[in-house]
Short mmCIF file of C-alpha atoms in Angstrom, two decimals:
data_model
loop_
_atom_site.label_atom_id
_atom_site.label_comp_id
_atom_site.label_asym_id
_atom_site.label_seq_id
_atom_site.Cartn_x
_atom_site.Cartn_y
_atom_site.Cartn_z
CA MET C 1 -33.21 4.37 -79.74
CA LEU C 2 -30.32 1.99 -79.10
CA ILE C 3 -29.68 0.83 -75.54
CA PHE C 4 -26.31 -0.52 -74.38
CA LYS C 5 -26.37 -3.08 -71.58
CA SER C 6 -23.17 -4.11 -69.81
CA TYR C 7 -22.82 -7.89 -70.05
CA ASN C 8 -21.93 -9.78 -66.85
CA ASN C 9 -23.24 -13.23 -67.62
CA THR C 10 -21.65 -16.50 -68.72
CA GLN C 11 -19.58 -17.39 -71.75
CA LYS C 12 -22.27 -19.83 -72.87
CA ASP C 13 -24.92 -17.10 -73.02
CA TRP C 14 -22.68 -14.61 -74.84
CA ASN C 15 -21.77 -17.14 -77.50
CA PHE C 16 -25.38 -18.32 -77.81
CA PHE C 17 -26.52 -14.75 -78.53
CA LEU C 18 -23.64 -14.31 -80.94
CA LYS C 19 -24.52 -17.39 -82.97
CA THR C 20 -27.97 -15.94 -83.69
CA ARG C 21 -26.46 -12.84 -85.34
CA ASN C 22 -26.02 -12.54 -89.11
CA PHE C 23 -22.47 -11.22 -89.02
CA TYR C 24 -19.85 -12.45 -86.58
CA ASP C 25 -16.52 -14.21 -86.41
CA VAL C 26 -14.25 -15.60 -83.71
CA ARG C 27 -13.05 -12.08 -82.87
CA HIS C 28 -16.51 -11.46 -81.42
CA SER C 29 -16.37 -14.57 -79.22
CA PHE C 30 -16.10 -14.66 -75.43
CA ASN C 31 -12.66 -16.24 -75.71
CA TYR C 32 -11.44 -13.22 -77.65
CA LEU C 33 -12.80 -11.01 -74.88
CA LYS C 34 -10.81 -13.07 -72.35
CA TYR C 35 -7.69 -12.71 -74.50
CA LEU C 36 -8.08 -8.93 -74.73
CA LYS C 37 -8.46 -8.71 -70.95
CA GLU C 38 -5.37 -10.85 -70.43
CA ILE C 39 -3.05 -8.84 -72.67
CA ASN C 40 -4.36 -5.46 -71.48
CA LYS C 41 -3.93 -6.43 -67.80
CA ASP C 42 -6.71 -4.15 -66.65
CA LYS C 43 -10.46 -3.87 -66.28
CA THR C 44 -11.05 -1.40 -69.09
CA ILE C 45 -12.27 -4.10 -71.50
CA SER C 46 -16.04 -4.56 -71.35
CA PRO C 47 -18.66 -6.46 -73.36
CA TYR C 48 -22.02 -4.87 -74.18
CA LEU C 49 -25.28 -6.12 -75.61
CA ILE C 50 -27.16 -3.65 -77.80
CA TYR C 51 -30.95 -3.51 -77.80
CA LYS C 52 -33.47 -1.61 -79.87
CA ASP C 53 -35.75 0.51 -77.64
CA THR C 54 -36.21 -1.99 -74.76
CA GLU C 55 -34.03 -4.57 -73.00
CA THR C 56 -35.72 -7.81 -74.06
CA SER C 57 -34.32 -10.83 -75.88
CA GLU C 58 -36.47 -10.05 -78.94
CA ASN C 59 -34.82 -6.64 -79.23
CA LEU C 60 -31.23 -7.85 -78.89
CA ILE C 61 -29.65 -6.71 -82.15
CA GLY C 62 -25.91 -6.75 -81.59
CA GLN C 63 -22.85 -7.12 -79.40
CA ILE C 64 -19.62 -5.16 -79.02
CA ILE C 65 -16.41 -5.39 -77.01
CA LEU C 66 -14.90 -2.06 -76.06
CA LYS C 67 -12.15 -0.48 -74.01
CA VAL C 68 -12.42 2.91 -72.33
CA LYS C 69 -9.21 4.67 -71.30
CA LYS C 70 -9.10 8.02 -69.49
CA PHE C 71 -6.18 10.41 -69.57
CA PHE C 72 -6.96 13.59 -67.64
CA PHE C 73 -9.83 15.17 -69.61
CA ILE C 74 -9.44 12.87 -72.66
CA ASN C 75 -11.71 9.81 -73.01
CA ILE C 76 -10.44 7.22 -75.50
CA ILE C 77 -12.90 4.54 -76.59
CA TYR C 78 -11.82 1.56 -78.71
CA ILE C 79 -14.45 -0.76 -80.18
CA TYR C 80 -13.02 -4.16 -81.09
CA CYS C 81 -14.40 -6.11 -84.02
CA GLY C 82 -17.91 -4.80 -83.79
CA PRO C 83 -20.69 -4.29 -83.98
CA THR C 84 -22.40 -7.58 -84.82
CA ASN C 85 -25.64 -7.57 -86.78
CA LEU C 86 -26.10 -3.81 -86.72
CA GLU C 87 -26.15 -3.33 -90.47
CA ASN C 88 -29.88 -2.54 -90.36
CA PHE C 89 -29.43 -0.04 -87.51
CA PHE C 90 -26.15 1.62 -88.42
CA ASP C 91 -27.87 4.96 -88.98
CA GLU C 92 -28.59 4.93 -85.21
CA PHE C 93 -25.15 3.69 -84.17
CA SER C 94 -23.68 7.14 -83.74
CA PRO C 95 -20.80 8.31 -81.52
CA THR C 96 -23.34 10.48 -79.66
CA THR C 97 -25.46 7.41 -78.82
CA LEU C 98 -22.34 5.56 -77.68
CA ILE C 99 -21.15 8.39 -75.42
CA LYS C 100 -24.60 8.77 -73.92
CA ASN C 101 -24.88 5.06 -73.12
CA LEU C 102 -21.44 5.03 -71.52
CA ASN C 103 -22.37 8.03 -69.36
CA ILE C 104 -19.33 10.05 -70.38
CA ASN C 105 -20.36 13.67 -69.86
CA LYS C 106 -17.20 15.75 -69.78
CA GLY C 107 -14.02 16.33 -71.71
CA ILE C 108 -12.77 15.27 -75.13
CA TYR C 109 -14.09 12.02 -76.60
CA TYR C 110 -12.11 10.08 -79.16
CA VAL C 111 -13.83 6.96 -80.53
CA ARG C 112 -12.14 4.40 -82.75
CA LEU C 113 -14.22 1.59 -84.24
CA LYS C 114 -12.81 -1.30 -86.28
CA THR C 115 -15.27 -3.60 -87.99
CA PHE C 116 -15.04 -6.34 -90.59
CA LEU C 117 -18.65 -5.77 -91.57
CA PRO C 118 -18.86 -5.62 -95.39
CA ASP C 119 -19.24 -2.02 -96.51
CA ARG C 120 -21.77 -3.12 -99.13
CA ASP C 121 -24.17 -3.87 -96.25
CA ILE C 122 -23.97 -0.30 -94.93
CA ASN C 123 -25.43 2.91 -96.28
CA LEU C 124 -22.19 4.87 -96.41
CA GLU C 125 -24.14 8.13 -96.14
CA ASP C 126 -25.00 7.12 -92.56
CA ILE C 127 -21.29 7.34 -91.73
CA LYS C 128 -21.08 10.97 -92.77
CA LYS C 129 -24.45 11.81 -91.24
CA ASN C 130 -23.27 10.58 -87.83
CA ASN C 131 -19.91 12.40 -88.14
CA TRP C 132 -17.81 9.25 -88.35
CA LYS C 133 -14.63 9.65 -90.34
CA ARG C 134 -13.70 6.57 -92.36
CA LEU C 135 -9.97 6.00 -92.63
CA GLU C 136 -8.52 5.07 -95.99
CA ASN C 137 -8.17 1.31 -96.20
CA THR C 138 -6.48 -0.83 -98.85
CA GLU C 139 -7.46 -4.12 -97.18
CA GLU C 140 -10.03 -6.58 -98.43
CA ASN C 141 -11.34 -9.84 -96.99
CA ILE C 142 -11.86 -13.16 -98.71
CA ILE C 143 -14.40 -15.81 -97.71
CA LEU C 144 -14.40 -19.43 -98.90
CA ASP C 145 -17.73 -21.27 -98.99
CA LEU C 146 -17.00 -24.68 -97.46
CA LYS C 147 -20.52 -25.92 -98.22
CA LYS C 148 -19.30 -26.47 -101.78
CA ASN C 149 -18.01 -29.98 -102.54
CA ILE C 150 -14.32 -30.79 -102.91
CA THR C 151 -14.55 -31.14 -106.69
CA TYR C 152 -15.99 -27.62 -106.99
CA LEU C 153 -13.37 -26.14 -104.62
CA LYS C 154 -10.53 -27.79 -106.52
CA LYS C 155 -11.88 -26.59 -109.87
CA ASN C 156 -12.17 -23.08 -108.47
CA LEU C 157 -8.45 -22.90 -107.64
CA SER C 158 -6.40 -20.73 -109.96
CA ARG C 159 -4.24 -22.64 -112.43
CA ASN C 160 -1.04 -21.52 -110.69
CA TRP C 161 -2.40 -22.41 -107.22
CA ARG C 162 -3.45 -25.89 -108.34
CA HIS C 163 -0.06 -26.41 -110.01
CA ASN C 164 1.81 -25.46 -106.82
CA LEU C 165 -0.45 -27.72 -104.74
CA TYR C 166 0.50 -30.68 -106.95
CA ARG C 167 4.16 -29.66 -106.66
CA SER C 168 3.93 -29.72 -102.86
CA LYS C 169 2.42 -33.20 -102.91
CA LYS C 170 5.45 -34.51 -104.80
CA LYS C 171 7.81 -33.32 -102.06
CA LYS C 172 8.71 -35.50 -99.10
CA ILE C 173 6.78 -33.38 -96.64
CA GLU C 174 5.22 -34.83 -93.50
CA THR C 175 2.21 -32.94 -92.13
CA LYS C 176 0.71 -33.27 -88.68
CA ILE C 177 -1.66 -31.46 -86.36
CA LEU C 178 0.16 -29.41 -83.72
CA LEU C 179 -1.25 -28.77 -80.27
CA PRO C 180 -1.45 -25.22 -78.85
CA SER C 181 1.07 -26.42 -76.24
CA ASN C 182 3.62 -26.49 -79.10
CA TYR C 183 3.59 -22.68 -79.06
CA ASN C 184 7.38 -22.49 -78.53
CA GLU C 185 8.09 -24.35 -81.78
CA ILE C 186 5.41 -22.41 -83.66
CA TYR C 187 6.59 -19.03 -82.38
CA SER C 188 10.22 -19.78 -83.28
CA LEU C 189 9.20 -20.41 -86.90
CA TYR C 190 7.21 -17.18 -86.92
CA GLU C 191 10.27 -15.31 -85.64
CA GLU C 192 12.38 -16.89 -88.37
CA MET C 193 9.90 -15.82 -91.06
CA CYS C 194 9.82 -12.24 -89.77
CA LYS C 195 13.63 -12.06 -89.91
CA ILE C 196 13.57 -13.32 -93.51
CA LYS C 197 10.99 -10.67 -94.45
CA LYS C 198 12.78 -8.05 -92.33
CA ILE C 199 9.60 -7.11 -90.50
CA GLU C 200 8.84 -6.70 -86.81
CA ILE C 201 6.99 -9.62 -85.25
CA PRO C 202 3.45 -8.35 -84.54
CA PHE C 203 2.98 -10.00 -81.13
CA SER C 204 5.14 -11.01 -78.18
CA LYS C 205 5.82 -14.60 -77.22
CA LYS C 206 3.90 -14.08 -73.99
CA ALA C 207 0.84 -12.74 -75.84
CA PHE C 208 1.03 -15.68 -78.26
CA GLU C 209 1.19 -18.14 -75.37
CA LYS C 210 -1.89 -16.54 -73.79
CA PHE C 211 -3.74 -16.73 -77.10
CA CYS C 212 -2.91 -20.44 -77.46
CA ASN C 213 -3.96 -21.19 -73.88
CA ILE C 214 -7.29 -19.38 -74.18
CA PHE C 215 -8.24 -20.74 -77.62
CA ASN C 216 -6.80 -24.15 -76.79
CA ASP C 217 -9.86 -26.24 -77.69
CA ASP C 218 -10.80 -24.10 -80.70
CA MET C 219 -7.46 -23.94 -82.52
CA LEU C 220 -6.56 -26.09 -85.48
CA THR C 221 -2.87 -25.88 -86.39
CA ILE C 222 -1.07 -27.97 -89.00
CA GLY C 223 2.69 -28.14 -89.36
CA ALA C 224 4.77 -29.27 -92.34
CA TYR C 225 8.06 -31.08 -91.64
CA TYR C 226 10.93 -31.79 -94.02
CA ASN C 227 13.75 -34.05 -92.79
CA GLY C 228 12.44 -33.59 -89.27
CA GLU C 229 12.49 -29.75 -89.45
CA LEU C 230 9.34 -27.66 -89.06
CA VAL C 231 9.27 -25.58 -92.24
CA SER C 232 5.70 -24.24 -92.34
CA ILE C 233 2.63 -23.85 -90.13
CA ARG C 234 -0.92 -22.63 -90.60
CA SER C 235 -3.54 -22.14 -87.91
CA VAL C 236 -7.25 -21.35 -87.83
CA VAL C 237 -9.58 -20.66 -84.93
CA LEU C 238 -12.97 -22.37 -85.03
CA PHE C 239 -16.22 -20.88 -83.80
CA ASN C 240 -19.68 -22.24 -84.52
CA LYS C 241 -19.84 -22.83 -88.31
CA LYS C 242 -16.89 -20.57 -89.12
CA ALA C 243 -13.10 -20.82 -89.21
CA LEU C 244 -10.78 -17.80 -89.15
CA ASP C 245 -7.30 -18.00 -90.68
CA ILE C 246 -5.37 -16.54 -87.78
CA PHE C 247 -1.64 -16.99 -88.53
CA ALA C 248 0.82 -18.72 -90.83
CA ALA C 249 4.59 -18.89 -91.15
CA THR C 250 7.00 -20.48 -93.62
CA ASN C 251 10.79 -20.43 -93.75
CA LEU C 252 12.98 -20.51 -96.87
CA SER C 253 12.95 -24.32 -97.04
CA GLY C 254 9.17 -24.32 -96.76
CA ARG C 255 8.87 -21.85 -99.62
CA SER C 256 10.94 -24.01 -101.95
CA LEU C 257 8.71 -26.99 -101.03
CA TYR C 258 5.45 -25.05 -101.66
CA ALA C 259 4.42 -26.15 -98.15
CA SER C 260 1.93 -23.27 -97.69
CA TYR C 261 -0.22 -24.65 -100.50
CA ARG C 262 -0.26 -28.11 -98.96
CA LEU C 263 -1.18 -26.80 -95.50
CA LEU C 264 -3.98 -24.47 -96.59
CA TRP C 265 -5.56 -27.23 -98.66
CA GLU C 266 -5.37 -29.64 -95.71
CA ILE C 267 -6.92 -26.97 -93.46
CA ILE C 268 -9.81 -26.70 -95.93
CA LEU C 269 -10.34 -30.48 -95.91
CA LEU C 270 -10.24 -30.66 -92.10
CA CYS C 271 -12.64 -27.73 -91.70
CA LYS C 272 -15.08 -29.44 -94.06
CA LYS C 273 -14.72 -32.64 -92.05
CA LYS C 274 -15.58 -30.66 -88.90
CA LYS C 275 -18.74 -29.37 -90.67
CA LYS C 276 -17.55 -25.78 -90.88
CA GLU C 277 -19.37 -23.75 -93.53
CA ILE C 278 -17.13 -20.71 -93.97
CA LEU C 279 -13.38 -20.17 -93.97
CA ASP C 280 -12.47 -16.52 -93.46
CA LEU C 281 -9.00 -16.07 -94.95
CA ASN C 282 -8.66 -12.73 -93.19
CA GLY C 283 -6.99 -9.67 -94.65
CA LEU C 284 -5.83 -9.09 -98.20
CA ASP C 285 -3.69 -6.09 -99.03
CA LYS C 286 -2.61 -5.94 -102.67
CA LEU C 287 -0.79 -2.64 -102.18
CA ASN C 288 1.31 -3.56 -99.14
CA ASN C 289 1.53 -7.37 -99.27
CA LEU C 290 1.25 -8.58 -102.86
CA GLY C 291 2.69 -12.06 -102.18
CA VAL C 292 0.06 -12.97 -99.58
CA TYR C 293 -2.62 -11.34 -101.75
CA ASN C 294 -1.74 -13.53 -104.76
CA PHE C 295 -1.56 -16.66 -102.58
CA LYS C 296 -4.99 -16.15 -101.00
CA ILE C 297 -6.72 -14.89 -104.13
CA GLY C 298 -5.75 -18.13 -105.87
CA ILE C 299 -7.99 -20.13 -103.57
CA GLY C 300 -11.02 -18.76 -105.42
CA GLY C 301 -13.14 -17.32 -102.60
CA ASN C 302 -15.49 -14.34 -102.52
CA ILE C 303 -13.80 -10.98 -101.92
CA TYR C 304 -15.43 -8.11 -100.09
CA LYS C 305 -14.36 -4.74 -98.75
CA PRO C 306 -14.73 -4.40 -94.96
CA LEU C 307 -15.96 -1.15 -93.50
CA GLY C 308 -12.62 -0.89 -91.70
CA VAL C 309 -11.74 1.82 -89.18
CA LEU C 310 -14.05 4.69 -88.25
CA GLU C 311 -13.07 7.60 -86.00
CA PHE C 312 -14.90 10.33 -84.17
CA CYS C 313 -13.86 13.22 -81.94
CA ASN C 314 -16.16 15.86 -80.47
CA PHE C 315 -13.45 18.36 -81.44
CA GLN C 316 -13.15 17.45 -85.13
CA PHE C 317 -9.89 19.33 -85.74
CA LEU C 318 -8.16 17.00 -83.23
CA LEU C 319 -8.70 13.99 -85.51
CA PHE C 320 -5.78 15.24 -87.57
CA PHE C 321 -3.54 14.88 -84.49
CA SER C 322 -5.14 11.71 -83.10
CA LYS C 323 -2.27 9.34 -83.98
CA ILE C 324 0.30 11.64 -82.39
CA ILE C 325 -1.83 12.09 -79.26
CA LEU C 326 -2.45 8.34 -78.88
CA LYS C 327 1.24 7.53 -79.25
CA PHE C 328 2.09 10.15 -76.63
CA ILE C 329 -0.51 8.82 -74.17
CA ASN C 330 0.60 5.19 -74.62
CA LYS C 331 4.22 6.21 -74.10
CA ILE C 332 3.34 8.04 -70.86
CA LYS C 333 1.30 5.09 -69.56
CA LYS C 334 4.16 2.63 -70.16
CA LYS C 335 6.49 4.61 -67.91
#
């Protein structure tokens, strides 16, 4: 039996527990919890430790961060980037167990879980057995092993990627580390890139500022300048032995200079220098973002399919309408 224990201790303890888990990244860290609380502006975000049978340190098997929202008789439960290290207990990680531990006894329950846990580590039959519904997902993740030496990493680059890296080195590009306090300059470039691609910027300037302030000591951002103009940036967040590729932006000048290749390679070298062992290059989506897919795949890392998003509702027929219902509730709450 899994037992959920609300966590009210220090950041040091949370991160210490996390570092002993097999599967985690910076999105499981205490800083990410603080960020979620900041942007949600409420107390609905809570961290939990998960034990097997009894609440002792030997039985601590995972951690999750979740948000519970109530709207009349509807209980909406979001699980962020979890659970950690539960691959051996996923058959017990059922929506029923979750609801029971959260002491939610009445109404409609809608549970949405997003996890980057590799689906190869999970018995997919356990998903169906526990009435989770897995949403269709075209995304993949790519991991680069930084324990390999530079010669190996360079040899493992695709021919086209290596060629473009050499091209970028011939350009008169100046690179330098940017501080999180440079968020105005970084955000402006991101806005410019989104206008070029004709896409909506995925986060507000205020949310980006909060992210930079909270992850201040754990961010590594490199900018590329050409004739004094910032033309490309790339940023990773560091946690324990891992680095997560968190955002990147390049304008038209940066593209013609192949600046993205230069910056990612320099990020790799700096992460190795900081003794990081894994660089998580985050999402790949060949169907919806072929350019980014081809760029990241050229680095030569190991690709895996994340489990992705799972849903549950105690009234199964409502899952079909879940997106419409959630949009309606969020619209009402904003008024």
